[in-house]
mmCIF file of C-alpha atoms in Angstrom:
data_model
loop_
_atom_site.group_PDB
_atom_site.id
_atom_site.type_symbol
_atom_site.label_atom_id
_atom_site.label_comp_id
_atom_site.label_asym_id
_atom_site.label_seq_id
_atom_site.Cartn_x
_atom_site.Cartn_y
_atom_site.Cartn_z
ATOM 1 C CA UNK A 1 0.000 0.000 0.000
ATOM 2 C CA UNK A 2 3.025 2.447 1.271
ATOM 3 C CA UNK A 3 4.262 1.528 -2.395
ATOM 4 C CA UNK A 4 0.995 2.730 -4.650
ATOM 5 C CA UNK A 5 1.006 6.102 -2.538
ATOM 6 C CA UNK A 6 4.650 7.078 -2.934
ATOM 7 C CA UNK A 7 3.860 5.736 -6.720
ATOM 8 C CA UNK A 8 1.035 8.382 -7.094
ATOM 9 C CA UNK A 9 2.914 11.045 -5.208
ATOM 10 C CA UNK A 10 5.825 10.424 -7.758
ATOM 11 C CA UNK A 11 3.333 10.771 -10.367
ATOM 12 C CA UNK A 12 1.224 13.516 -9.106
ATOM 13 C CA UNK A 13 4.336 15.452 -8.327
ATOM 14 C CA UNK A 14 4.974 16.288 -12.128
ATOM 15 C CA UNK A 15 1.894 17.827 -12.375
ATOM 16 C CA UNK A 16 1.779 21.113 -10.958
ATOM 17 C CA UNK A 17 4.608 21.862 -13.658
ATOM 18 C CA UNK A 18 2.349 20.892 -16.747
ATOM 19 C CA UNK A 19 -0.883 22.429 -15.407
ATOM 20 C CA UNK A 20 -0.021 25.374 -13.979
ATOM 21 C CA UNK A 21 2.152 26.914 -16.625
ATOM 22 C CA UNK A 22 1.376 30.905 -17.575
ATOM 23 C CA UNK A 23 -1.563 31.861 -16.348
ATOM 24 C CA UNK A 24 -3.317 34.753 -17.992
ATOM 25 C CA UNK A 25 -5.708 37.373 -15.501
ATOM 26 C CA UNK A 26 -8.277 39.487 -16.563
ATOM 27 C CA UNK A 27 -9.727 42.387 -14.509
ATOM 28 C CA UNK A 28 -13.239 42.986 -13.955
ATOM 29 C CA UNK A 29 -15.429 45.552 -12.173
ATOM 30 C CA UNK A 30 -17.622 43.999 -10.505
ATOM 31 C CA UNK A 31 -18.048 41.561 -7.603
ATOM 32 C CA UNK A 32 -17.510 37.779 -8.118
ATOM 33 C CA UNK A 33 -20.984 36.608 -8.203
ATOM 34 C CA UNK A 34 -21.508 38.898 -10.652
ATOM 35 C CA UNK A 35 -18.540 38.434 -13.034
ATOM 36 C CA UNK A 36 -19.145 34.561 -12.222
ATOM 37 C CA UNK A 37 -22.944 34.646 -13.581
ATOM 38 C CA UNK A 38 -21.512 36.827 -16.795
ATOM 39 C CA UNK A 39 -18.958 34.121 -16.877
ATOM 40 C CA UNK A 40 -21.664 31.572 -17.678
ATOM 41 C CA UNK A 41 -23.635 33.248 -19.463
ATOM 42 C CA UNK A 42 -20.973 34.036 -21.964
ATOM 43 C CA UNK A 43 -20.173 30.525 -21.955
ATOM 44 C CA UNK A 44 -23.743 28.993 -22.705
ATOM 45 C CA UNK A 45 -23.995 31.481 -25.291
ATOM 46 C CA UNK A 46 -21.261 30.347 -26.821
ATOM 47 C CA UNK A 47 -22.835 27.157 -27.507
ATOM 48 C CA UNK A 48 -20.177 25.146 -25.062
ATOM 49 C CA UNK A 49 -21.442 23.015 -22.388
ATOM 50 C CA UNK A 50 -20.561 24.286 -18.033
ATOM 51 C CA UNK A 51 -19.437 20.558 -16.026
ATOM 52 C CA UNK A 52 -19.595 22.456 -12.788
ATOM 53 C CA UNK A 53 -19.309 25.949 -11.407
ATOM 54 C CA UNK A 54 -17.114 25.658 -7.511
ATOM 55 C CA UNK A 55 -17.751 27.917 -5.029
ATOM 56 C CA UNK A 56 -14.171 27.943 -3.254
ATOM 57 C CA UNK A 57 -15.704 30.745 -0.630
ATOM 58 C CA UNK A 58 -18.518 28.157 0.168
ATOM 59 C CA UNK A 59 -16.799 25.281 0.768
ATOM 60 C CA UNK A 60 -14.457 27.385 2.790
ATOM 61 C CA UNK A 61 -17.213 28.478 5.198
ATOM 62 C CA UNK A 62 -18.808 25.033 5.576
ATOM 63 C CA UNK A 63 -15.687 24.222 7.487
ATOM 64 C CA UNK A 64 -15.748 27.085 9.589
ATOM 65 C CA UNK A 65 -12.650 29.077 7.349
ATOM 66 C CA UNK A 66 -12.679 32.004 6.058
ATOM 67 C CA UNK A 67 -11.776 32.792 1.938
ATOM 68 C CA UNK A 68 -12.176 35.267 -0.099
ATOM 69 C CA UNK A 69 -14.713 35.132 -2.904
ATOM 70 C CA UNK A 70 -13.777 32.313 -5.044
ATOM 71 C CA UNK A 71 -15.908 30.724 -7.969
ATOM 72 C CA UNK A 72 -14.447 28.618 -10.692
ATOM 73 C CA UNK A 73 -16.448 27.574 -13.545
ATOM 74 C CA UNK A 74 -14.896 24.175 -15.703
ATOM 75 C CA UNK A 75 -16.664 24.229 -19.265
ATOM 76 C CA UNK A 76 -15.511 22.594 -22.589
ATOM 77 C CA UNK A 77 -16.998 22.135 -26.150
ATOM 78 C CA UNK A 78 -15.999 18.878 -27.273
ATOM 79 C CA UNK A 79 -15.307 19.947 -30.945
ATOM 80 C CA UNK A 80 -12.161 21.599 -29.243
ATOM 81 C CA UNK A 81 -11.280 19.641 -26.876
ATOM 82 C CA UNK A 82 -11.765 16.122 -27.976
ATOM 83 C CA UNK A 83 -9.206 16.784 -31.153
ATOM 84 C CA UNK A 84 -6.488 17.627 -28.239
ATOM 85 C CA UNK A 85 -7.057 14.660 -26.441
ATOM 86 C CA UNK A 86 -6.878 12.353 -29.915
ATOM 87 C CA UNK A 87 -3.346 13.695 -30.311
ATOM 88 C CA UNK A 88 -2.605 13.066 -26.456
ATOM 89 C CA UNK A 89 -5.036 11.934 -24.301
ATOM 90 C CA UNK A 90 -3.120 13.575 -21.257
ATOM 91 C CA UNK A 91 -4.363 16.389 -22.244
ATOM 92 C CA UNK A 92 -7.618 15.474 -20.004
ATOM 93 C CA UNK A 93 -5.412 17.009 -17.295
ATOM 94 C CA UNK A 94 -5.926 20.460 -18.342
ATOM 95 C CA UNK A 95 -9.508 19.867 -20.361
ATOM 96 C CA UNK A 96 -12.026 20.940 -19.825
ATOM 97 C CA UNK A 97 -11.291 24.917 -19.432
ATOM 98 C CA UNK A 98 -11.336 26.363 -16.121
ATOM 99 C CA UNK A 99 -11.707 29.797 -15.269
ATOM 100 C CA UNK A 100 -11.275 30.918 -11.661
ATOM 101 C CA UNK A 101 -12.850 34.383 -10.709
ATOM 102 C CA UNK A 102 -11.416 35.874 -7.183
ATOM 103 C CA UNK A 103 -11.187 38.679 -5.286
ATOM 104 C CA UNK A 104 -7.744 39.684 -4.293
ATOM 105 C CA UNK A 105 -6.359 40.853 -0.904
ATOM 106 C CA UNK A 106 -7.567 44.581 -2.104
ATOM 107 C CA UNK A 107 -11.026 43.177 -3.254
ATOM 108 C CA UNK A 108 -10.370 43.978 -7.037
ATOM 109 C CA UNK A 109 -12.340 41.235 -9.134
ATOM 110 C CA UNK A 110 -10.084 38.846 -11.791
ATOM 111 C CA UNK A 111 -11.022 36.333 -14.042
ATOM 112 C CA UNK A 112 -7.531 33.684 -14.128
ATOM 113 C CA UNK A 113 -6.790 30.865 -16.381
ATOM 114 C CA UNK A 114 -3.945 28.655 -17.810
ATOM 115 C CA UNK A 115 -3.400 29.200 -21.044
ATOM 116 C CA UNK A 116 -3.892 26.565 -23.236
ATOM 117 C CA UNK A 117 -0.537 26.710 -25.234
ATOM 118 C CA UNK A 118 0.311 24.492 -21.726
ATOM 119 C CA UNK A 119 -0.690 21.850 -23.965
ATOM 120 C CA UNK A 120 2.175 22.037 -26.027
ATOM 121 C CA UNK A 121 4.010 20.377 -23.147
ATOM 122 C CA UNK A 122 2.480 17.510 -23.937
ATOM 123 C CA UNK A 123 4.089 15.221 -26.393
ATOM 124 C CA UNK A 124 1.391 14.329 -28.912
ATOM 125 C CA UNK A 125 0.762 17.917 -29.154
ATOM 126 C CA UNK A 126 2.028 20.113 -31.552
ATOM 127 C CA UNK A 127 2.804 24.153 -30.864
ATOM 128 C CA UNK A 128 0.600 24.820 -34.650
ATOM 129 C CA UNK A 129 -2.205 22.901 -33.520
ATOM 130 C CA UNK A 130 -5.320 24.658 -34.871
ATOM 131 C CA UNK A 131 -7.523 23.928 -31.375
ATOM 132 C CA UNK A 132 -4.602 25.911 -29.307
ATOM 133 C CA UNK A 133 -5.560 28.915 -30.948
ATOM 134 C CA UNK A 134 -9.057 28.413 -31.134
ATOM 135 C CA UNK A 135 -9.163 27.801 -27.604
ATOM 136 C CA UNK A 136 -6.642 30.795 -26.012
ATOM 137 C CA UNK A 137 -9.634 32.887 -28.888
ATOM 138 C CA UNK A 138 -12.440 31.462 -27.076
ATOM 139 C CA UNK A 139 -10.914 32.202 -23.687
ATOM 140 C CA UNK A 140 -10.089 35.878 -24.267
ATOM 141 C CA UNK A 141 -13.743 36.462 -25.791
ATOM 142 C CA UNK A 142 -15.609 34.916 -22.703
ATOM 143 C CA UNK A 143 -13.568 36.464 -20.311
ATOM 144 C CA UNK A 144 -13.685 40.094 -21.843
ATOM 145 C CA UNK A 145 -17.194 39.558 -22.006
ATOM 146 C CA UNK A 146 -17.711 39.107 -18.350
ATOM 147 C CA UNK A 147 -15.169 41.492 -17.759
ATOM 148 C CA UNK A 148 -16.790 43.792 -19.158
ATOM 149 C CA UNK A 149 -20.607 42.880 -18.438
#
């Protein structure tokens, strides 16, 4: 047993390095729920489908902590994504799309995300790959959106 856990820890260790690569931050003037609900709304609009929207703050206070606001929203189209994972299937580590909107210590609003060119890290993946570009496009149109509401 003390062998499979120091196994996964091995393996789990290399992650952090793939996933969270550059992550791009857009600034928005209003307060999470808000930006959040413009968030997904941009999304569905967009015709992709929202897995689950995680209320960091929440889960935070159901343990009796405290955390700023927190939301992220994971969401995907599987014309995009599904090519990726064809060419490495790895890339399920970083699909579907999250976006993470926060307040920071000075309560200014920010919509984070990696970018997808992280993908490139991957071997099956090449740096031309037409679904990169379509999805760092797709990104920066749903986030200025609810950026700018």
């Amino acid at each position: 047993m003390r062998k499979m856990m120091t196994a996964a820890a091995v393996v789990l260790a290399g992650l952090p390095a793939m996933v969270m690569g550059e992550t791009l931050k857009v600034k928005a003037d209003a307060p999470v729920p808000q930006v959040m609900d413009a968030l997904q709304a941009a999304v569905e609009g967009a015709g992709a489908t929202v897995f689950a929207r995680v209320d960091h703050a929440g889960g935070a206070m159901s343990v009796d902590m405290d955390l700023a606001p927190a939301q992220l929203l994971i969401f995907g189209n599987p014309k995009l994504g599904t090519p990726a994972m064809q060419d490495d299937i790895e890339a399920g580590l970083l699909l579907p799309l999250r976006v993470l909107v926060y307040s920071d210590a000075d309560g200014q609003t920010w919509l984070a995300y990696a970018d997808p060119a992280e993908l490139t890290a991957l071997e099956g993946i090449a740096e031309d790959a037409p679904y990169i570009a379509m999805m760092q496009g797709a990104l920066k149109k749903l986030t200025g959106a609810a950026a700018g509401m």
